Short mmCIF file of C-alpha atoms and ligand atoms in Angstrom, two decimals:
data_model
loop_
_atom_site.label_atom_id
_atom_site.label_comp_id
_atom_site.label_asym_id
_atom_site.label_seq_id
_atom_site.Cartn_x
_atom_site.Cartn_y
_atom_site.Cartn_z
CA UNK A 7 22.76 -18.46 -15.04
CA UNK A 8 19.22 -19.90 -14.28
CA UNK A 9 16.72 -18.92 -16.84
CA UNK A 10 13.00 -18.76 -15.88
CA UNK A 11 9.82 -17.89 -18.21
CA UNK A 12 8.56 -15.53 -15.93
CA UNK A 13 10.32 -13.36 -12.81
CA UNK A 14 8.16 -11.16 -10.53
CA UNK A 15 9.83 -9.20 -8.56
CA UNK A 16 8.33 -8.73 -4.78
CA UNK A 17 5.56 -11.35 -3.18
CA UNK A 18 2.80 -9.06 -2.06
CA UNK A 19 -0.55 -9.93 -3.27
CA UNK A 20 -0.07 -8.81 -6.72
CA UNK A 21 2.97 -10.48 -7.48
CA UNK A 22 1.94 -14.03 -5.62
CA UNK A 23 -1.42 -13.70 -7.47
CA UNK A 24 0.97 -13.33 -10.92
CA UNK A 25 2.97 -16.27 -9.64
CA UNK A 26 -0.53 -18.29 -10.06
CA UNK A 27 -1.84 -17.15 -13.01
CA UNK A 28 1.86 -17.60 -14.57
CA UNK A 29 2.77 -21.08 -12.97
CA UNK A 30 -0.79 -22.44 -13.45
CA UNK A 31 -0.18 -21.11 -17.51
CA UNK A 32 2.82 -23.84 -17.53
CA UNK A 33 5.44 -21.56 -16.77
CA UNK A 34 8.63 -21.46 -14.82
CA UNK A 35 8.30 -18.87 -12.60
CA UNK A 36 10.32 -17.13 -9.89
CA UNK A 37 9.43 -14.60 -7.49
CA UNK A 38 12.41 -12.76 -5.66
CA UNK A 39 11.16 -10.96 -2.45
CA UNK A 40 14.05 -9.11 -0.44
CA UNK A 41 11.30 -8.49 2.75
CA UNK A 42 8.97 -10.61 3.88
CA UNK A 43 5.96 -12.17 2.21
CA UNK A 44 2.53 -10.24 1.92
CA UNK A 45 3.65 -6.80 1.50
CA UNK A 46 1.82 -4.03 2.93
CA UNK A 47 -0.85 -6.22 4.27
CA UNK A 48 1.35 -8.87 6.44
CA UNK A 49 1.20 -5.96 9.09
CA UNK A 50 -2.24 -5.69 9.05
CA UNK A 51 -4.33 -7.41 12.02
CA UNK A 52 -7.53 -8.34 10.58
CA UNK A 53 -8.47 -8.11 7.41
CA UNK A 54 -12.16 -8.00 6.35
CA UNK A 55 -12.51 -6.94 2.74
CA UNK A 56 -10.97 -10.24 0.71
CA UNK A 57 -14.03 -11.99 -0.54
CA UNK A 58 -14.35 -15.44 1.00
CA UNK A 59 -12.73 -14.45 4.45
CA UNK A 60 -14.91 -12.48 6.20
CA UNK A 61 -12.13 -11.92 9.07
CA UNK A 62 -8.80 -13.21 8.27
CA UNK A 63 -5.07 -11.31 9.69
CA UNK A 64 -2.99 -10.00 6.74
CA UNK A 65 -0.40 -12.45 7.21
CA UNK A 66 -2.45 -16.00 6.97
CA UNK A 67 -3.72 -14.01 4.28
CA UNK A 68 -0.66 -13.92 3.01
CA UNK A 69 0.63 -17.19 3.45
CA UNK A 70 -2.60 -18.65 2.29
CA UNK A 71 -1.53 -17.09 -1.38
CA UNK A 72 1.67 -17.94 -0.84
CA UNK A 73 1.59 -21.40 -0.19
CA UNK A 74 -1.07 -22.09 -3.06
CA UNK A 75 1.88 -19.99 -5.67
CA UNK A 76 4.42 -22.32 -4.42
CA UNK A 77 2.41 -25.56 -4.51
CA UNK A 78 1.16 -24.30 -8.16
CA UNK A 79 5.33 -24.54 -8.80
CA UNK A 80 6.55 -21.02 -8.38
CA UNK A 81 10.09 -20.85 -6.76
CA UNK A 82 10.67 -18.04 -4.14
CA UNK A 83 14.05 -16.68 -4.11
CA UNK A 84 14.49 -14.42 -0.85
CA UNK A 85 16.93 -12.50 -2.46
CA UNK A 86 16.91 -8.19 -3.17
CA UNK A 87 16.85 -7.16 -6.69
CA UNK A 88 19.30 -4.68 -7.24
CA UNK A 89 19.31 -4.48 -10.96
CA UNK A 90 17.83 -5.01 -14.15
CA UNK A 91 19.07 -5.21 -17.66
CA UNK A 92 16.39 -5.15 -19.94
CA UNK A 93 16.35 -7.22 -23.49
CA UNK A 94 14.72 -9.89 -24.94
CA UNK A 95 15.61 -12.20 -21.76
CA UNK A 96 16.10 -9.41 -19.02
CA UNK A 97 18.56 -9.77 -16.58
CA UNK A 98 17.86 -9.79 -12.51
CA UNK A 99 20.59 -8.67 -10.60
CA UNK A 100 20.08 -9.60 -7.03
CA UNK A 101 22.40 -9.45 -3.89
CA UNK A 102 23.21 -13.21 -4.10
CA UNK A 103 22.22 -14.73 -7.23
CA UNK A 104 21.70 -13.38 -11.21
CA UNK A 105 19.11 -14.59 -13.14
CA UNK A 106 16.97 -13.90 -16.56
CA UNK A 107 13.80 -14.36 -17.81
CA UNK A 108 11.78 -13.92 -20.78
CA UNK A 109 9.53 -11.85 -19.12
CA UNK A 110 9.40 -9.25 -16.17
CA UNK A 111 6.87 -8.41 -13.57
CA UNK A 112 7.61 -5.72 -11.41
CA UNK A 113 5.17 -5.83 -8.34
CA UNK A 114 7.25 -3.47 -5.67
CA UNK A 115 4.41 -2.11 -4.00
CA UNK A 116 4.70 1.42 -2.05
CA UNK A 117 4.98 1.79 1.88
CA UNK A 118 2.58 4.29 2.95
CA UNK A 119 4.56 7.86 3.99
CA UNK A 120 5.02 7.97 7.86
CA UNK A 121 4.34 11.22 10.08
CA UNK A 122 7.78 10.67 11.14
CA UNK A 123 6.71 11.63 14.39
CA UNK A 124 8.04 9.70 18.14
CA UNK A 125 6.67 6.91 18.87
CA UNK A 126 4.63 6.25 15.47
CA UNK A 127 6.41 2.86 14.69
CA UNK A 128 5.59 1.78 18.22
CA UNK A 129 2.04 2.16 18.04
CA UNK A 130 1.24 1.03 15.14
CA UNK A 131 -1.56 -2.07 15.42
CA UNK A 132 -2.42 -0.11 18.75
CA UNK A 133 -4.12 2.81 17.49
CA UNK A 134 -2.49 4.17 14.61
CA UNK A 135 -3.06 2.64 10.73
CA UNK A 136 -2.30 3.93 7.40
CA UNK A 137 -5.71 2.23 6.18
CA UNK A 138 -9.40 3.00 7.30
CA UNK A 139 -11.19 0.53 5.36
CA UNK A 140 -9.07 -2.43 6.74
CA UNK A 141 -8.74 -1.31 9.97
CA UNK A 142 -12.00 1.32 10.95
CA UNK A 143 -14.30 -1.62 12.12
CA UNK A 144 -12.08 -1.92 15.04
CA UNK A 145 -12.97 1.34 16.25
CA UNK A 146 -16.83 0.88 15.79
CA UNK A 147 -18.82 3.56 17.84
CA UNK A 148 -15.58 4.88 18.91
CA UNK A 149 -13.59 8.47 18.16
CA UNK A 150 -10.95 8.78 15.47
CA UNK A 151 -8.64 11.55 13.70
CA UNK A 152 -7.09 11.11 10.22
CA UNK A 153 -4.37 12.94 8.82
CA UNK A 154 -4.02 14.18 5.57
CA UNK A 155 -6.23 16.19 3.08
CA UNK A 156 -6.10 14.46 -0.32
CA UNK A 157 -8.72 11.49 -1.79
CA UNK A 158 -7.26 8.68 0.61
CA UNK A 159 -7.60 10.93 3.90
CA UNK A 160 -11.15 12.35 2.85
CA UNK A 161 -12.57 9.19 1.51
CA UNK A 162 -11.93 7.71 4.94
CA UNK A 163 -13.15 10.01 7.19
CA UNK A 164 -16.37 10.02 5.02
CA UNK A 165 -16.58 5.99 5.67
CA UNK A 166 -15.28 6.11 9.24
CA UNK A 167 -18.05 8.41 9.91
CA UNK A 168 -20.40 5.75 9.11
CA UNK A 169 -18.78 3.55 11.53
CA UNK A 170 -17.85 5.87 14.23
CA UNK A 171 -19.25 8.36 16.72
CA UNK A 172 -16.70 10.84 15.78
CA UNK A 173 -14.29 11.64 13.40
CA UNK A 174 -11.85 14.42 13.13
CA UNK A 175 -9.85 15.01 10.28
CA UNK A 176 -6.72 16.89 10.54
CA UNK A 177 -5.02 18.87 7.17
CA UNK A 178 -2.10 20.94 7.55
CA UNK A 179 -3.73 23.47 4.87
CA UNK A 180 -6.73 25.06 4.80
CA UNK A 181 -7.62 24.17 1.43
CA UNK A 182 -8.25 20.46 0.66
CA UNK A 183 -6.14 18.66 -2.12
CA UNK A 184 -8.80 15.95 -2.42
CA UNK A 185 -11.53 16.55 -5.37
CA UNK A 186 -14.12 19.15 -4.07
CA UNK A 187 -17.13 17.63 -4.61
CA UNK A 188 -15.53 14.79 -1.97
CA UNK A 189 -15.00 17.45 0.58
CA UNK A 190 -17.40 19.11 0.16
CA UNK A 191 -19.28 16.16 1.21
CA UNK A 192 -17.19 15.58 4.37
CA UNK A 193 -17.56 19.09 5.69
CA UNK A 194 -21.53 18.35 5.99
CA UNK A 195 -21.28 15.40 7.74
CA UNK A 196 -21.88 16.02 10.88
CA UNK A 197 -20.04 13.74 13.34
CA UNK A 198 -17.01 14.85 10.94
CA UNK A 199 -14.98 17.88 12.41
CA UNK A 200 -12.11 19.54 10.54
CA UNK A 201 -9.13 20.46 11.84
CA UNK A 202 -7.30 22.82 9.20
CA UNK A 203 -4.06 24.31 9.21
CA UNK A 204 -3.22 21.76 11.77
CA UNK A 205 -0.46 18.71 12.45
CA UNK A 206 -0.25 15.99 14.97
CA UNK A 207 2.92 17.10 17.03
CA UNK A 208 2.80 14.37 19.66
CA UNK A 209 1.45 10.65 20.29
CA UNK A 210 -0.21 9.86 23.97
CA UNK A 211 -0.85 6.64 25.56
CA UNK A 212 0.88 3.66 27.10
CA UNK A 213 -0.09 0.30 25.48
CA UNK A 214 -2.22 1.96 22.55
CA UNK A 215 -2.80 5.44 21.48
CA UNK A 216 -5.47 7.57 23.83
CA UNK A 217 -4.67 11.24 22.81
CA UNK A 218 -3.01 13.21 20.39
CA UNK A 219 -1.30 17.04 20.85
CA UNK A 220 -2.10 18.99 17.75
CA UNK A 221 0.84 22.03 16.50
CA UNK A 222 -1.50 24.57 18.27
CA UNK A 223 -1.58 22.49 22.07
CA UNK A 224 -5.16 21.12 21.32
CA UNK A 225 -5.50 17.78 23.15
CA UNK A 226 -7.70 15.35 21.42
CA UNK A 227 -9.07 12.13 23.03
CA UNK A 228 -9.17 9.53 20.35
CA UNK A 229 -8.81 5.54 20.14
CA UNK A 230 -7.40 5.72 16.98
CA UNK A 231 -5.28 7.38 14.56
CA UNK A 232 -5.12 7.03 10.57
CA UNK A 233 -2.78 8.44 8.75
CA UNK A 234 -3.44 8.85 5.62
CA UNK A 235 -0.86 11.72 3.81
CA UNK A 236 0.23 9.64 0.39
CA UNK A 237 2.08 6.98 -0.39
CA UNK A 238 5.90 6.10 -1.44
CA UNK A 239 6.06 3.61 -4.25
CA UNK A 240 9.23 1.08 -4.55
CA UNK A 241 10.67 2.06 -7.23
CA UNK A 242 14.17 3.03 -6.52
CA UNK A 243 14.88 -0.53 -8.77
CA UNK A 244 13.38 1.47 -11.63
CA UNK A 245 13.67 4.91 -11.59
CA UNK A 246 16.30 4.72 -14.65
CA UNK A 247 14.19 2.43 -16.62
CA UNK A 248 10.20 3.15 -16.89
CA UNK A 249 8.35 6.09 -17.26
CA UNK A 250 7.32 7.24 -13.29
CA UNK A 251 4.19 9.77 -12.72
CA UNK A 252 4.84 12.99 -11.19
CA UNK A 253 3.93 11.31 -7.70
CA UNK A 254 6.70 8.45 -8.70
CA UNK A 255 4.54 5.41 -9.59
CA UNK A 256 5.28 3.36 -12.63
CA UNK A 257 3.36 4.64 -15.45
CA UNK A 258 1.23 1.90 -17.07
CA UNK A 259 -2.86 1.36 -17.73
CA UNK A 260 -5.06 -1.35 -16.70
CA UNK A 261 -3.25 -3.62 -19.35
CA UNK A 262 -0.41 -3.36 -17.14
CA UNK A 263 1.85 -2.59 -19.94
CA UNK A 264 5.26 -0.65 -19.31
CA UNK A 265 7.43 0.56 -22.20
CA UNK A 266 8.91 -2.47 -22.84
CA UNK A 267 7.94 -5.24 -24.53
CA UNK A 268 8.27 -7.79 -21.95
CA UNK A 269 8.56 -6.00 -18.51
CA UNK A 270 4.88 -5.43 -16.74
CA UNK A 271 4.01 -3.59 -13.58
CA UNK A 272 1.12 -4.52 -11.20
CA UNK A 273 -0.07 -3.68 -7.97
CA UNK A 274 0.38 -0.67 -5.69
CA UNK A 275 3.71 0.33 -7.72
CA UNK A 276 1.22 1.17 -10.23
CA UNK A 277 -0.19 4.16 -11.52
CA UNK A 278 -4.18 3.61 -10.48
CA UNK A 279 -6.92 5.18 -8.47
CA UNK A 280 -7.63 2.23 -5.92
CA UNK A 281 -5.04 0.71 -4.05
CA UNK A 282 -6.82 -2.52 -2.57
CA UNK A 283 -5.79 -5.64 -1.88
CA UNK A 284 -8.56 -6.82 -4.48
CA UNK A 285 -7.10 -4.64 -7.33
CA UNK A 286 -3.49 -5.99 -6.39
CA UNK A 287 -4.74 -9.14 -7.27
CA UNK A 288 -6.60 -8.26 -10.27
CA UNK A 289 -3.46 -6.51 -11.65
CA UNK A 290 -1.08 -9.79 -10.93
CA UNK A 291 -3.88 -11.70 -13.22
CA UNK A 292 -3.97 -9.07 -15.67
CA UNK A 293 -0.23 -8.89 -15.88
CA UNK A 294 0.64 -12.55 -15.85
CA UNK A 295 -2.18 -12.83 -18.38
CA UNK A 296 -0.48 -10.01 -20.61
P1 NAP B 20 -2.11 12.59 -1.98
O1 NAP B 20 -3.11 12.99 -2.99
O2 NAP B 20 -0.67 12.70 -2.30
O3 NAP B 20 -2.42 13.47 -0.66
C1 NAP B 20 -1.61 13.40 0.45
C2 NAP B 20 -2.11 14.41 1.46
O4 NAP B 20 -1.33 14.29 2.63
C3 NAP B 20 -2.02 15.86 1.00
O5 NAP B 20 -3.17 16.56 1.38
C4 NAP B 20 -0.78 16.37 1.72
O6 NAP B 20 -0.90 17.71 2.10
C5 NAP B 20 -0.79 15.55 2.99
N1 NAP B 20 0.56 15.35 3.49
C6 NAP B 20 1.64 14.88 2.82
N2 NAP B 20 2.69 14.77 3.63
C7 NAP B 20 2.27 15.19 4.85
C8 NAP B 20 2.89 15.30 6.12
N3 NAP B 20 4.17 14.96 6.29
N4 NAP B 20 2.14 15.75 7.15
C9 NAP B 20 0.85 16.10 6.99
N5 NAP B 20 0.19 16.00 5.81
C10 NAP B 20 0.90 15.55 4.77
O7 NAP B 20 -2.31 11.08 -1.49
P2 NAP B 20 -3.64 10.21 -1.40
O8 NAP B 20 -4.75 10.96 -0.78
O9 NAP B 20 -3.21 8.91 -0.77
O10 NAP B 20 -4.01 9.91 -2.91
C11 NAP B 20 -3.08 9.24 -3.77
C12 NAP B 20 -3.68 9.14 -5.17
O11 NAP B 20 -4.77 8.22 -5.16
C13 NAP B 20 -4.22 10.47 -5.65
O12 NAP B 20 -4.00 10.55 -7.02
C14 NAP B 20 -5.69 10.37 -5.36
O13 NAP B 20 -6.49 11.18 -6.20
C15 NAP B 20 -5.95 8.90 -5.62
N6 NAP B 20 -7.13 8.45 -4.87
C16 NAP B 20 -8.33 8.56 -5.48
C17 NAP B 20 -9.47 8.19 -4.82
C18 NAP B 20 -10.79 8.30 -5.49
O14 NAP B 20 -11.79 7.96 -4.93
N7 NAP B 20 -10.82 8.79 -6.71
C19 NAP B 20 -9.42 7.73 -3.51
C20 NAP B 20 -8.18 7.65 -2.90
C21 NAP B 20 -7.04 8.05 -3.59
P3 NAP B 20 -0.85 18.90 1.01
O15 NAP B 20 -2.17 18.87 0.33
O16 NAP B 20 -0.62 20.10 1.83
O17 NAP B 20 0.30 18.57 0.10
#
C-alpha cells in the first residue's frame, strides 16, 4: 500500500493551497479529487476578488494553483474517497486504489443548495449564480433578485445594491433568519425591495435569464438571479467520524483542528463565518501548517 506524509482529500483551493504549504515543507503529499479540479470556483466565469488577478475565470484560477502544487511535488490521484480508517497512519479507501498517511486533510468543500427549480442548471453562468460578490460586477447598473433570507442572501443584496440599480430580494418568510441589525439595514436601502413570503416558481428567458414568475404570478424583469438559500457541505465521507454542526459542517476552529490527532479540516467543509476563496486558502496554510 503506498504510504504518503500527508493526504488531502479534494483539490479545491483549500486543499491545493495545503498541497503547497505541505510539499514545499518536504513532504510527500497526495491529493485525491473524485471531480474536477478547483471546486466550487472552476464554474465560476470571472473571478475578481483573488489578490494579484484583478480578472481571472475560476478555472485558470484553478489550474494556476494546481499546476504550481504539482510542480512543488504533490501527486494528484483522480480517484473518490470512499473511506477512512483513522489511526496513527489513517487509511484512504478510494474506488481504485488504498492508501495511508500520517496525516489527513479533509478539504470537501460544500455545493451551494439549488432551488431545484426547471431550468436552473441550464442557466447557470447566464443569469443565475450562487455568489454575489464573484459574480455582481457583471450586472453593474443592471436589476437583480436574490433568494434567500439568512446572512449570505442579505449581505448580498446590501453589496449588490451598491452596484446595481435595483435589487429585489425574495424570502419565503416574512421574518428574516439573517442577524437583525443586517436587515434591518437592507430594508432602508432604498433601491432594495423585499419580497416576503415569496418563492421563485419559474425561470424566463432563452439564452440567459430575463424574468422570473414569483409563487403569487408576479413577473419580475431582472438580468440576473442569485441564489443564495445555504449551503450543503461534503461530508457524507465523514459523517461517522468528526463532530458535524447542526447545519452539517465539520466542527473545527481557526486551528483547523478535528478530534483527532492527525486528521484536519479546511475550507468550505468547515465550520466558519466567511466562505471565500481567500479564507479557503488561508485554511489549507493553516492546516498543512498544523
Ligand atoms: P442559512 O443561514 O442557512 O440561510 C439560508 C436561507 O435560505 C434561509 O433564510 C432559508 O429560509 C432559505 N432557504 C433555504 N432553503 C430554501 C429553499 N429551498 N427555497 C427558498 N429559501 C430557502 O445560510 P447562509 O445565509 O448561507 O449562511 C450560512 C452561515 O454562514 C450562517 O451561519 C450565517 O450566519 C453565516 N454567514 C455569516 C455572515 C456574516 O457576515 N456574519 C455572512 C454570510 C453568512 P428559512 O429562513 O425560512 O429557513
Amino acid at each position: 500500500m503506498n504510504h504518503y506524509d500527508v493526504a488531502i482529500i479534494g483539490a479545491g483551493i483549500a486543499g491545493l493551497t495545503a498541497a503547497i504549504y505541505s510539499s514545499r515543507a518536504g513532504k510527500s503529499v497526495v491529493i485525491f479529487e473524485g471531480e474536477g479540479i478547483g471546486g466550487q470556483i472552476a464554474s465560476s466565469p470571472v473571478v475578481e476578488n483573488y489578490p494579484a488577478y484583478s480578472e481571472i475565470s475560476g478555472m485558470e484560477l484553478s489550474d494556476k494553483i494546481y499546476e504550481q502544487a504539482i510542480n512543488l511535488g504533490a501527486e494528484l490521484e483522480f480517484d473518490k474517497v470512499v473511506e477512512i480508517i483513522p489511526g496513527k497512519k489513517a487509511i484512504i479507501k478510494a474506488e481504485y486504489s488504498e492508501y495511508t498517511a500520517d496525516k489527513l486533510i479533509i478539504a470537501t468543500g460544500a455545493k451551494h443548495r439549488h432551488l431545484g427549480i426547471e431550468r436552473e442548471f441550464d442557466l447557470v453562468g447566464r443569469g443565475i449564480s450562487y455568489c454575489a460578490v464573484c459574480d455582481g460586477t457583471l450586472y453593474k447598473g443592471g436589476t437583480v433578485a436574490v433568494v434567500g433570507g439568512g446572512n449570505t442572501a442579505v449581505t448580498s443584496a446590501i453589496y449588490l445594491s451598491g452596484i446595481c440599480k435595483k435589487v429585489y430580494l425574495i424570502h419565503r418568510r416574512d421574518e428574516f433568519r439573517a442577524d437583525v441589525e443586517l436587515a434591518e439595514r437592507a430594508k432602508n436601502i432604498s433601491n432594495i425591495e423585499m419580497k416576503l413570503s415569496r418563492t421563485v416558481s419559474r425561470l424566463i428567458g432563452d439564452d440567459k435569464i430575463s424574468q422570473i414568475e414569483l409563487n403569487d404570478g408576479e413577473i419580475l424583469d431582472l438580468d440576473a438571479l442569485f441564489v443564495n438559500i445555504g449551503q450543503v457541505p461534503n461530508t457524507e465521507l465523514v459523517r461517522d467520524l468528526l463532530n458535524l454542526d447542526e447545519s452539517g459542517f465539520i466542527i473545527a476552529d481557526e486551528s483547523c483542528k478535528t478530534k483527532y490527532d492527525n486528521i484536519f479540516v479546511a475550507g468550505d467543509v468547515r465550520t466558519k463565518v466567511a466562505r471565500q476563496l481567500t479564507t479557503a486558502a488561508a485554511d489549507g496554510t493553516v492546516a498543512a501548517l498544523a
